[in-house]
Amino acid sequence: METLALFLACEPFHDTLADRVPTLLAIETSCDETSAAVIRDGEVLANVVSSQTAIHAEYGGVVPELAAREHLRNLLPVAREAMRLAHCSPQDLDAVAATRGPGLPNALLAGLKAAETLAFTLRKPMLGIHHHEAHLYSPWITGEPPRFDAVSFEPSVSLIVSGGHTLLVLLRNMFDHRVLGSTVDDAAGECFDKTGKLMGLIYPAGPEIDRLAAQGNPKAFAFPRPMIHEAHDNFSFAGLKTSVRYFLQKQPTLLDDPKSLRDVCASVQAAIVDVLVAKTMRAALRHAVPCVTASGGVACNSALRRELEAAARKSGLRCRFSERKFSTDNAAMIGILAERKLMAGLAEIPLDTEIEPGWAL
Ligand code: KG4
Ligand code: ZN
């Protein structure tokens, strides 16, 4: 509380949003990144991310209670650093936003309660932002055209791929989306992480598989591509993980050879990417949208970026990725979406609706 008081060492003010371009502080604590960002007029003035990866790595995955504790420890320093980089003081803020879910409950609470307290003290609006919706719009944070607004926006089929989720979403218009499909078991990122663990790689294994696969042969081993030919928009990755487990069990010394490790990485990655690209493209063509996008941590993957881009180009569609720094969990995507909602008059968003109709299948 003492630190919060220092952070808030200011007099609240009461001018209206109409008087100025709003400046917004956003907080993201849904999983194992503590992040704060300052947004003004569609620009990311600062985006600070403090990753807990090293803490969770020794457990092979995120430990929810450790994550919440780390958020409590890191949140105020991270927020203060974002404000410093943005040359901004609490008096400059017009609104506060935080991820309201989905995510780890206590991790979310740490960010939400800090944001609520700040907004209450400053007497400014507080926006609770849906984590997936923020990923969904993150490809429009930067790029050409650079802003996400009614002018530059175009309908898309959007792939949201992270450690916890794999979703295909039809984005018909700004703030108008429909979930087409999701994973029935493991998420794509989970598949990267768990198969990586089987290969002895540290958590999260996605980036390391990406790196090793760059020098491997994606055709060296034939792993299954679950549901790739099925007409629906759902995914399944648990079978692929099991198949890698049996494959490695049968050849316990295979990975002693560094070349084989690179080949297994490339082959697993190719299986995941083939499914993601095929299903995204099929949905895009079915819905006749001009654009496909990808966001979320797995959208950092080099093969996914290359293959989806190539498939889109072949079909005459545009392809947008969130920039890598806005693909993994970050507060900039929360703030950018919050600002757009604020400007569209959608400021009063309830904080307790983790599941809402727009995100149900
Ligand atoms: O979006 P994110 O930061 O957090 C969640 O909401 O889950 O995504 C983290 C996931 C992890 O599973 C990680 O292994 C994966 O994204 N990831 C990657 C790459 N970079 C991160 N997977 C494959 N290739 C990458 N380059
Ligand atoms: Zn995420």
GROMACS .gro file of C-alpha atoms and ligand atoms in nm:
model
  388
    1MET     CA    1   0.000   0.000   0.000
    2GLU     CA    2   0.288   0.231   0.076
    3THR     CA    3   0.426   0.181  -0.276
    4LEU     CA    4   0.083   0.238  -0.425
    5ALA     CA    5   0.055   0.563  -0.231
    6LEU     CA    6   0.390   0.677  -0.374
    7PHE     CA    7   0.279   0.578  -0.722
    8LEU     CA    8  -0.033   0.782  -0.675
    9ALA     CA    9   0.136   1.083  -0.517
   10CYS     CA   10  -0.085   1.320  -0.707
   11GLU     CA   11  -0.410   1.509  -0.688
   12PRO     CA   12  -0.692   1.348  -0.886
   13PHE     CA   13  -0.830   1.559  -1.166
   14HIS     CA   14  -1.166   1.562  -1.336
   15ASP     CA   15  -1.147   1.692  -1.690
   16THR     CA   16  -1.335   1.508  -1.961
   17LEU     CA   17  -1.206   1.288  -2.241
   18ALA     CA   18  -1.351   1.524  -2.500
   19ASP     CA   19  -1.092   1.786  -2.395
   20ARG     CA   20  -0.790   1.581  -2.493
   21VAL     CA   21  -0.636   1.280  -2.664
   22PRO     CA   22  -0.672   1.016  -2.392
   23THR     CA   23  -0.371   0.857  -2.229
   24LEU     CA   24  -0.423   0.514  -2.086
   25LEU     CA   25  -0.229   0.281  -1.857
   26ALA     CA   26  -0.289  -0.090  -1.928
   27ILE     CA   27  -0.198  -0.390  -1.716
   28GLU     CA   28  -0.172  -0.756  -1.817
   29THR     CA   29  -0.121  -1.033  -1.560
   30SER     CA   30  -0.322  -1.326  -1.697
   31CYS     CA   31  -0.041  -1.582  -1.685
   32ASP     CA   32   0.334  -1.552  -1.629
   33GLU     CA   33   0.416  -1.211  -1.778
   34THR     CA   34   0.374  -0.899  -1.569
   35SER     CA   35   0.322  -0.618  -1.817
   36ALA     CA   36   0.223  -0.252  -1.819
   37ALA     CA   37   0.185  -0.021  -2.118
   38VAL     CA   38   0.103   0.341  -2.181
   39ILE     CA   39  -0.107   0.417  -2.487
   40ARG     CA   40  -0.195   0.750  -2.643
   41ASP     CA   41  -0.381   0.809  -2.968
   42GLY     CA   42  -0.324   0.456  -3.099
   43GLU     CA   43   0.048   0.473  -3.022
   44VAL     CA   44   0.230   0.247  -2.780
   45LEU     CA   45   0.435   0.497  -2.577
   46ALA     CA   46   0.576   0.223  -2.356
   47ASN     CA   47   0.531  -0.152  -2.319
   48VAL     CA   48   0.721  -0.313  -2.032
   49VAL     CA   49   0.711  -0.690  -1.991
   50SER     CA   50   0.865  -0.873  -1.698
   51SER     CA   51   0.868  -1.244  -1.774
   52GLN     CA   52   0.856  -1.508  -1.502
   53THR     CA   53   0.967  -1.783  -1.739
   54ALA     CA   54   1.290  -1.855  -1.550
   55ILE     CA   55   1.096  -1.905  -1.224
   56HIS     CA   56   0.851  -2.154  -1.375
   57ALA     CA   57   1.106  -2.334  -1.594
   58GLU     CA   58   1.230  -2.551  -1.310
   59TYR     CA   59   0.874  -2.683  -1.258
   60GLY     CA   60   0.824  -2.752  -1.631
   61GLY     CA   61   0.520  -2.523  -1.652
   62VAL     CA   62   0.347  -2.227  -1.488
   63VAL     CA   63   0.277  -2.266  -1.114
   64PRO     CA   64  -0.033  -2.050  -1.053
   65GLU     CA   65   0.046  -1.942  -0.695
   66LEU     CA   66   0.402  -1.850  -0.782
   67ALA     CA   67   0.273  -1.650  -1.078
   68ALA     CA   68   0.032  -1.451  -0.859
   69ARG     CA   69   0.302  -1.382  -0.601
   70GLU     CA   70   0.545  -1.261  -0.867
   71HIS     CA   71   0.280  -1.030  -1.016
   72LEU     CA   72   0.228  -0.871  -0.675
   73ARG     CA   73   0.602  -0.822  -0.645
   74ASN     CA   74   0.657  -0.687  -0.997
   75LEU     CA   75   0.344  -0.496  -1.085
   76LEU     CA   76   0.420  -0.155  -0.938
   77PRO     CA   77   0.785  -0.141  -1.054
   78VAL     CA   78   0.675  -0.249  -1.403
   79ALA     CA   79   0.393   0.009  -1.412
   80ARG     CA   80   0.622   0.279  -1.283
   81GLU     CA   81   0.883   0.195  -1.548
   82ALA     CA   82   0.619   0.211  -1.824
   83MET     CA   83   0.510   0.554  -1.697
   84ARG     CA   84   0.872   0.670  -1.684
   85LEU     CA   85   0.945   0.555  -2.039
   86ALA     CA   86   0.629   0.725  -2.161
   87HIS     CA   87   0.724   1.048  -1.977
   88CYS     CA   88   0.392   1.028  -1.811
   89SER     CA   89   0.269   1.087  -1.456
   90PRO     CA   90  -0.050   0.954  -1.299
   91GLN     CA   91  -0.203   1.299  -1.352
   92ASP     CA   92  -0.174   1.244  -1.728
   93LEU     CA   93  -0.387   0.931  -1.725
   94ASP     CA   94  -0.744   0.940  -1.855
   95ALA     CA   95  -0.828   0.572  -1.805
   96VAL     CA   96  -0.689   0.247  -1.672
   97ALA     CA   97  -0.735  -0.096  -1.829
   98ALA     CA   98  -0.651  -0.449  -1.722
   99THR     CA   99  -0.702  -0.801  -1.849
  100ARG     CA  100  -1.014  -0.943  -1.691
  101GLY     CA  101  -0.973  -1.299  -1.823
  102PRO     CA  102  -0.944  -1.568  -1.918
  103GLY     CA  103  -0.632  -1.655  -1.722
  104LEU     CA  104  -0.507  -1.782  -1.388
  105PRO     CA  105  -0.760  -1.646  -1.132
  106ASN     CA  106  -0.517  -1.512  -0.871
  107ALA     CA  107  -0.281  -1.379  -1.134
  108LEU     CA  108  -0.567  -1.189  -1.295
  109LEU     CA  109  -0.683  -1.057  -0.959
  110ALA     CA  110  -0.343  -0.904  -0.889
  111GLY     CA  111  -0.361  -0.690  -1.204
  112LEU     CA  112  -0.733  -0.619  -1.191
  113LYS     CA  113  -0.733  -0.500  -0.832
  114ALA     CA  114  -0.429  -0.278  -0.883
  115ALA     CA  115  -0.591  -0.123  -1.191
  116GLU     CA  116  -0.927  -0.080  -1.017
  117THR     CA  117  -0.762   0.090  -0.719
  118LEU     CA  118  -0.570   0.325  -0.944
  119ALA     CA  119  -0.878   0.412  -1.151
  120PHE     CA  120  -1.085   0.465  -0.839
  121THR     CA  121  -0.824   0.691  -0.683
  122LEU     CA  122  -0.779   0.895  -1.000
  123ARG     CA  123  -1.157   0.891  -1.060
  124LYS     CA  124  -1.103   0.771  -1.413
  125PRO     CA  125  -1.278   0.495  -1.610
  126MET     CA  126  -1.157   0.139  -1.564
  127LEU     CA  127  -1.186  -0.107  -1.851
  128GLY     CA  128  -1.170  -0.483  -1.810
  129ILE     CA  129  -1.044  -0.630  -2.137
  130HIS     CA  130  -1.090  -0.985  -2.263
  131HIS     CA  131  -0.747  -1.141  -2.318
  132HIS     CA  132  -0.840  -1.317  -2.644
  133GLU     CA  133  -1.004  -1.010  -2.785
  134ALA     CA  134  -0.682  -0.818  -2.723
  135HIS     CA  135  -0.480  -1.088  -2.905
  136LEU     CA  136  -0.739  -1.076  -3.185
  137TYR     CA  137  -0.675  -0.708  -3.259
  138SER     CA  138  -0.300  -0.715  -3.192
  139PRO     CA  139  -0.205  -0.761  -3.562
  140TRP     CA  140  -0.336  -0.409  -3.617
  141ILE     CA  141  -0.119  -0.240  -3.353
  142THR     CA  142   0.156  -0.183  -3.610
  143GLY     CA  143   0.204  -0.256  -3.980
  144GLU     CA  144   0.051  -0.122  -4.298
  145PRO     CA  145  -0.197   0.042  -4.271
  146PRO     CA  146  -0.059   0.125  -3.929
  147ARG     CA  147  -0.362   0.187  -3.712
  148PHE     CA  148  -0.655  -0.027  -3.631
  149ASP     CA  149  -0.959   0.185  -3.692
  150ALA     CA  150  -1.268   0.175  -3.910
  151VAL     CA  151  -1.069   0.297  -4.212
  152SER     CA  152  -0.781   0.051  -4.213
  153PHE     CA  153  -0.976  -0.240  -4.076
  154GLU     CA  154  -1.072  -0.533  -4.296
  155PRO     CA  155  -1.266  -0.850  -4.217
  156SER     CA  156  -1.045  -1.148  -4.145
  157VAL     CA  157  -1.022  -1.502  -4.025
  158SER     CA  158  -0.790  -1.480  -3.727
  159LEU     CA  159  -0.585  -1.752  -3.568
  160ILE     CA  160  -0.513  -1.698  -3.198
  161VAL     CA  161  -0.245  -1.944  -3.092
  162SER     CA  162  -0.086  -1.944  -2.750
  163GLY     CA  163   0.019  -2.176  -2.471
  164GLY     CA  164  -0.336  -2.193  -2.337
  165HIS     CA  165  -0.557  -2.144  -2.642
  166THR     CA  166  -0.598  -2.222  -3.009
  167LEU     CA  167  -0.888  -2.035  -3.162
  168LEU     CA  168  -1.012  -1.956  -3.510
  169VAL     CA  169  -1.218  -1.638  -3.508
  170LEU     CA  170  -1.417  -1.466  -3.780
  171LEU     CA  171  -1.367  -1.092  -3.736
  172ARG     CA  172  -1.653  -0.941  -3.936
  173ASN     CA  173  -1.612  -0.582  -3.826
  174MET     CA  174  -1.462  -0.380  -3.542
  175PHE     CA  175  -1.597  -0.528  -3.217
  176ASP     CA  176  -1.794  -0.789  -3.411
  177HIS     CA  177  -1.642  -1.136  -3.401
  178ARG     CA  178  -1.754  -1.497  -3.391
  179VAL     CA  179  -1.547  -1.790  -3.265
  180LEU     CA  180  -1.543  -2.054  -3.538
  181GLY     CA  181  -1.346  -2.323  -3.359
  182SER     CA  182  -1.100  -2.402  -3.084
  183THR     CA  183  -0.893  -2.692  -2.961
  184VAL     CA  184  -1.076  -2.988  -2.814
  185ASP     CA  185  -0.773  -3.078  -2.599
  186ASP     CA  186  -0.422  -2.928  -2.596
  187ALA     CA  187  -0.341  -2.585  -2.735
  188ALA     CA  188  -0.082  -2.554  -3.013
  189GLY     CA  189   0.165  -2.384  -2.778
  190GLU     CA  190   0.108  -2.657  -2.521
  191CYS     CA  191   0.194  -2.911  -2.790
  192PHE     CA  192   0.521  -2.726  -2.861
  193ASP     CA  193   0.597  -2.707  -2.488
  194LYS     CA  194   0.506  -3.068  -2.403
  195THR     CA  195   0.677  -3.232  -2.699
  196GLY     CA  196   0.977  -3.011  -2.619
  197LYS     CA  197   0.975  -3.143  -2.265
  198LEU     CA  198   0.978  -3.499  -2.403
  199MET     CA  199   1.289  -3.399  -2.598
  200GLY     CA  200   1.451  -3.259  -2.283
  201LEU     CA  201   1.409  -2.891  -2.377
  202ILE     CA  202   1.333  -2.635  -2.108
  203TYR     CA  203   0.993  -2.465  -2.066
  204PRO     CA  204   0.860  -2.294  -2.272
  205ALA     CA  205   1.001  -2.507  -2.554
  206GLY     CA  206   0.828  -2.330  -2.846
  207PRO     CA  207   1.106  -2.076  -2.914
  208GLU     CA  208   1.380  -2.344  -2.881
  209ILE     CA  209   1.199  -2.584  -3.117
  210ASP     CA  210   1.167  -2.296  -3.363
  211ARG     CA  211   1.541  -2.228  -3.337
  212LEU     CA  212   1.649  -2.593  -3.369
  213ALA     CA  213   1.398  -2.666  -3.646
  214ALA     CA  214   1.557  -2.398  -3.864
  215GLN     CA  215   1.845  -2.641  -3.926
  216GLY     CA  216   1.640  -2.959  -3.931
  217ASN     CA  217   1.455  -3.155  -4.199
  218PRO     CA  218   1.075  -3.116  -4.159
  219LYS     CA  219   1.021  -3.432  -4.366
  220ALA     CA  220   1.259  -3.650  -4.164
  221PHE     CA  221   0.980  -3.804  -3.953
  222ALA     CA  222   0.610  -3.830  -4.036
  223PHE     CA  223   0.402  -3.719  -3.738
  224PRO     CA  224   0.021  -3.706  -3.757
  225ARG     CA  225  -0.167  -3.389  -3.855
  226PRO     CA  226  -0.480  -3.428  -3.639
  227MET     CA  227  -0.811  -3.310  -3.787
  228ILE     CA  228  -0.637  -3.150  -4.087
  229HIS     CA  229  -0.887  -3.287  -4.336
  230GLU     CA  230  -1.198  -3.245  -4.122
  231ALA     CA  231  -1.433  -2.976  -4.245
  232HIS     CA  232  -1.500  -2.817  -3.903
  233ASP     CA  233  -1.281  -2.546  -3.748
  234ASN     CA  234  -1.173  -2.729  -3.432
  235PHE     CA  235  -0.821  -2.846  -3.351
  236SER     CA  236  -0.672  -3.134  -3.155
  237PHE     CA  237  -0.307  -3.163  -3.058
  238ALA     CA  238  -0.305  -3.425  -2.780
  239GLY     CA  239  -0.270  -3.714  -3.029
  240LEU     CA  240   0.035  -3.556  -3.189
  241LYS     CA  241   0.200  -3.519  -2.848
  242THR     CA  242   0.128  -3.886  -2.767
  243SER     CA  243   0.263  -3.995  -3.101
  244VAL     CA  244   0.591  -3.808  -3.032
  245ARG     CA  245   0.608  -3.974  -2.689
  246TYR     CA  246   0.578  -4.328  -2.835
  247PHE     CA  247   0.815  -4.242  -3.117
  248LEU     CA  248   1.085  -4.129  -2.869
  249GLN     CA  249   1.022  -4.420  -2.634
  250LYS     CA  250   1.090  -4.663  -2.918
  251GLN     CA  251   1.422  -4.493  -2.996
  252PRO     CA  252   1.566  -4.388  -2.660
  253THR     CA  253   1.908  -4.290  -2.800
  254LEU     CA  254   1.784  -4.102  -3.108
  255LEU     CA  255   1.818  -3.757  -2.954
  256ASP     CA  256   2.179  -3.817  -2.851
  257ASP     CA  257   2.257  -3.713  -3.208
  258PRO     CA  258   2.211  -3.333  -3.241
  259LYS     CA  259   2.107  -3.369  -3.606
  260SER     CA  260   1.824  -3.604  -3.508
  261LEU     CA  261   1.709  -3.358  -3.241
  262ARG     CA  262   1.692  -3.083  -3.504
  263ASP     CA  263   1.503  -3.317  -3.741
  264VAL     CA  264   1.249  -3.417  -3.473
  265CYS     CA  265   1.197  -3.047  -3.388
  266ALA     CA  266   1.147  -2.960  -3.755
  267SER     CA  267   0.909  -3.254  -3.808
  268VAL     CA  268   0.695  -3.178  -3.502
  269GLN     CA  269   0.684  -2.810  -3.592
  270ALA     CA  270   0.582  -2.894  -3.950
  271ALA     CA  271   0.294  -3.112  -3.824
  272ILE     CA  272   0.160  -2.832  -3.599
  273VAL     CA  273   0.206  -2.560  -3.860
  274ASP     CA  274   0.047  -2.766  -4.141
  275VAL     CA  275  -0.271  -2.807  -3.933
  276LEU     CA  276  -0.283  -2.440  -3.829
  277VAL     CA  277  -0.229  -2.312  -4.183
  278ALA     CA  278  -0.469  -2.557  -4.353
  279LYS     CA  279  -0.754  -2.485  -4.113
  280THR     CA  280  -0.704  -2.108  -4.117
  281MET     CA  281  -0.697  -2.096  -4.496
  282ARG     CA  282  -0.998  -2.325  -4.535
  283ALA     CA  283  -1.204  -2.108  -4.298
  284ALA     CA  284  -1.087  -1.788  -4.472
  285LEU     CA  285  -1.192  -1.915  -4.814
  286ARG     CA  286  -1.523  -2.046  -4.682
  287HIS     CA  287  -1.606  -1.707  -4.530
  288ALA     CA  288  -1.469  -1.517  -4.830
  289VAL     CA  289  -1.266  -1.270  -4.620
  290PRO     CA  290  -0.982  -1.070  -4.779
  291CYS     CA  291  -0.736  -1.124  -4.495
  292VAL     CA  292  -0.598  -1.381  -4.250
  293THR     CA  293  -0.419  -1.288  -3.928
  294ALA     CA  294  -0.229  -1.470  -3.655
  295SER     CA  295  -0.153  -1.361  -3.300
  296GLY     CA  296  -0.057  -1.511  -2.963
  297GLY     CA  297   0.280  -1.654  -2.858
  298VAL     CA  298   0.290  -1.927  -3.125
  299ALA     CA  299   0.247  -1.657  -3.392
  300CYS     CA  300   0.617  -1.583  -3.323
  301ASN     CA  301   0.698  -1.915  -3.490
  302SER     CA  302   0.906  -1.864  -3.805
  303ALA     CA  303   0.758  -2.158  -3.997
  304LEU     CA  304   0.401  -2.051  -3.917
  305ARG     CA  305   0.476  -1.697  -4.035
  306ARG     CA  306   0.639  -1.824  -4.354
  307GLU     CA  307   0.378  -2.089  -4.440
  308LEU     CA  308   0.068  -1.884  -4.361
  309GLU     CA  309   0.203  -1.589  -4.555
  310ALA     CA  310   0.276  -1.814  -4.856
  311ALA     CA  311  -0.065  -1.985  -4.843
  312ALA     CA  312  -0.244  -1.651  -4.815
  313ARG     CA  313  -0.049  -1.505  -5.106
  314LYS     CA  314  -0.130  -1.811  -5.319
  315SER     CA  315  -0.501  -1.755  -5.255
  316GLY     CA  316  -0.482  -1.378  -5.311
  317LEU     CA  317  -0.542  -1.292  -4.945
  318ARG     CA  318  -0.357  -1.046  -4.727
  319CYS     CA  319  -0.182  -1.181  -4.420
  320ARG     CA  320  -0.113  -0.988  -4.099
  321PHE     CA  321   0.082  -1.101  -3.797
  322SER     CA  322   0.112  -0.921  -3.471
  323GLU     CA  323   0.468  -0.800  -3.435
  324ARG     CA  324   0.663  -1.055  -3.225
  325LYS     CA  325   0.677  -0.826  -2.921
  326PHE     CA  326   0.297  -0.792  -2.936
  327SER     CA  327   0.239  -1.166  -2.999
  328THR     CA  328   0.338  -1.304  -2.660
  329ASP     CA  329   0.138  -1.169  -2.366
  330ASN     CA  330   0.179  -0.794  -2.330
  331ALA     CA  331  -0.012  -0.495  -2.194
  332ALA     CA  332   0.014  -0.291  -2.516
  333MET     CA  333  -0.252  -0.508  -2.682
  334ILE     CA  334  -0.477  -0.462  -2.377
  335GLY     CA  335  -0.428  -0.084  -2.385
  336ILE     CA  336  -0.474  -0.044  -2.761
  337LEU     CA  337  -0.804  -0.232  -2.753
  338ALA     CA  338  -0.915  -0.049  -2.437
  339GLU     CA  339  -0.845   0.285  -2.601
  340ARG     CA  340  -1.047   0.191  -2.909
  341LYS     CA  341  -1.334   0.080  -2.687
  342LEU     CA  342  -1.312   0.397  -2.484
  343MET     CA  343  -1.327   0.608  -2.800
  344ALA     CA  344  -1.623   0.403  -2.924
  345GLY     CA  345  -1.808   0.471  -2.599
  346LEU     CA  346  -1.773   0.117  -2.471
  347ALA     CA  347  -1.603   0.214  -2.145
  348GLU     CA  348  -1.838   0.051  -1.899
  349ILE     CA  349  -1.736  -0.309  -1.937
  350PRO     CA  350  -1.825  -0.542  -1.651
  351LEU     CA  351  -1.525  -0.696  -1.483
  352ASP     CA  352  -1.676  -1.025  -1.380
  353THR     CA  353  -1.770  -1.176  -1.714
  354GLU     CA  354  -1.486  -1.405  -1.795
  355ILE     CA  355  -1.699  -1.613  -2.027
  356GLU     CA  356  -1.922  -1.417  -2.258
  357PRO     CA  357  -2.137  -1.511  -2.554
  358GLY     CA  358  -1.895  -1.371  -2.815
  359TRP     CA  359  -1.630  -1.620  -2.706
  360ALA     CA  360  -1.851  -1.927  -2.686
  361LEU     CA  361  -1.861  -2.162  -2.981
  362KG4     O1  362   0.056  -1.583  -2.579
  362KG4     P1  363   0.159  -1.642  -2.487
  362KG4     O2  364   0.275  -1.554  -2.449
  362KG4     O3  365   0.096  -1.687  -2.351
  362KG4     C1  366  -0.026  -1.755  -2.340
  362KG4     O4  367  -0.131  -1.686  -2.339
  362KG4     O5  368  -0.017  -1.879  -2.338
  362KG4     O6  369   0.211  -1.777  -2.556
  362KG4     C2  370   0.310  -1.858  -2.498
  362KG4     C3  371   0.326  -1.980  -2.588
  362KG4     C4  372   0.416  -2.087  -2.529
  362KG4     O7  373   0.352  -2.211  -2.544
  362KG4     C5  374   0.542  -2.079  -2.614
  362KG4     O8  375   0.610  -2.202  -2.627
  362KG4     C6  376   0.484  -2.037  -2.746
  362KG4     O9  377   0.385  -1.941  -2.712
  362KG4     N1  378   0.584  -1.975  -2.834
  362KG4     C7  379   0.628  -2.032  -2.949
  362KG4     C8  380   0.726  -1.945  -3.002
  362KG4     N2  381   0.738  -1.838  -2.916
  362KG4     C9  382   0.651  -1.859  -2.814
  362KG4     N3  383   0.592  -2.145  -3.009
  362KG4    C10  384   0.653  -2.176  -3.125
  362KG4     N4  385   0.749  -2.099  -3.181
  362KG4    C11  386   0.788  -1.984  -3.124
  362KG4     N5  387   0.882  -1.908  -3.181
  363ZN      ZN  388  -0.214  -1.481  -2.439
   0.00000   0.00000   0.00000
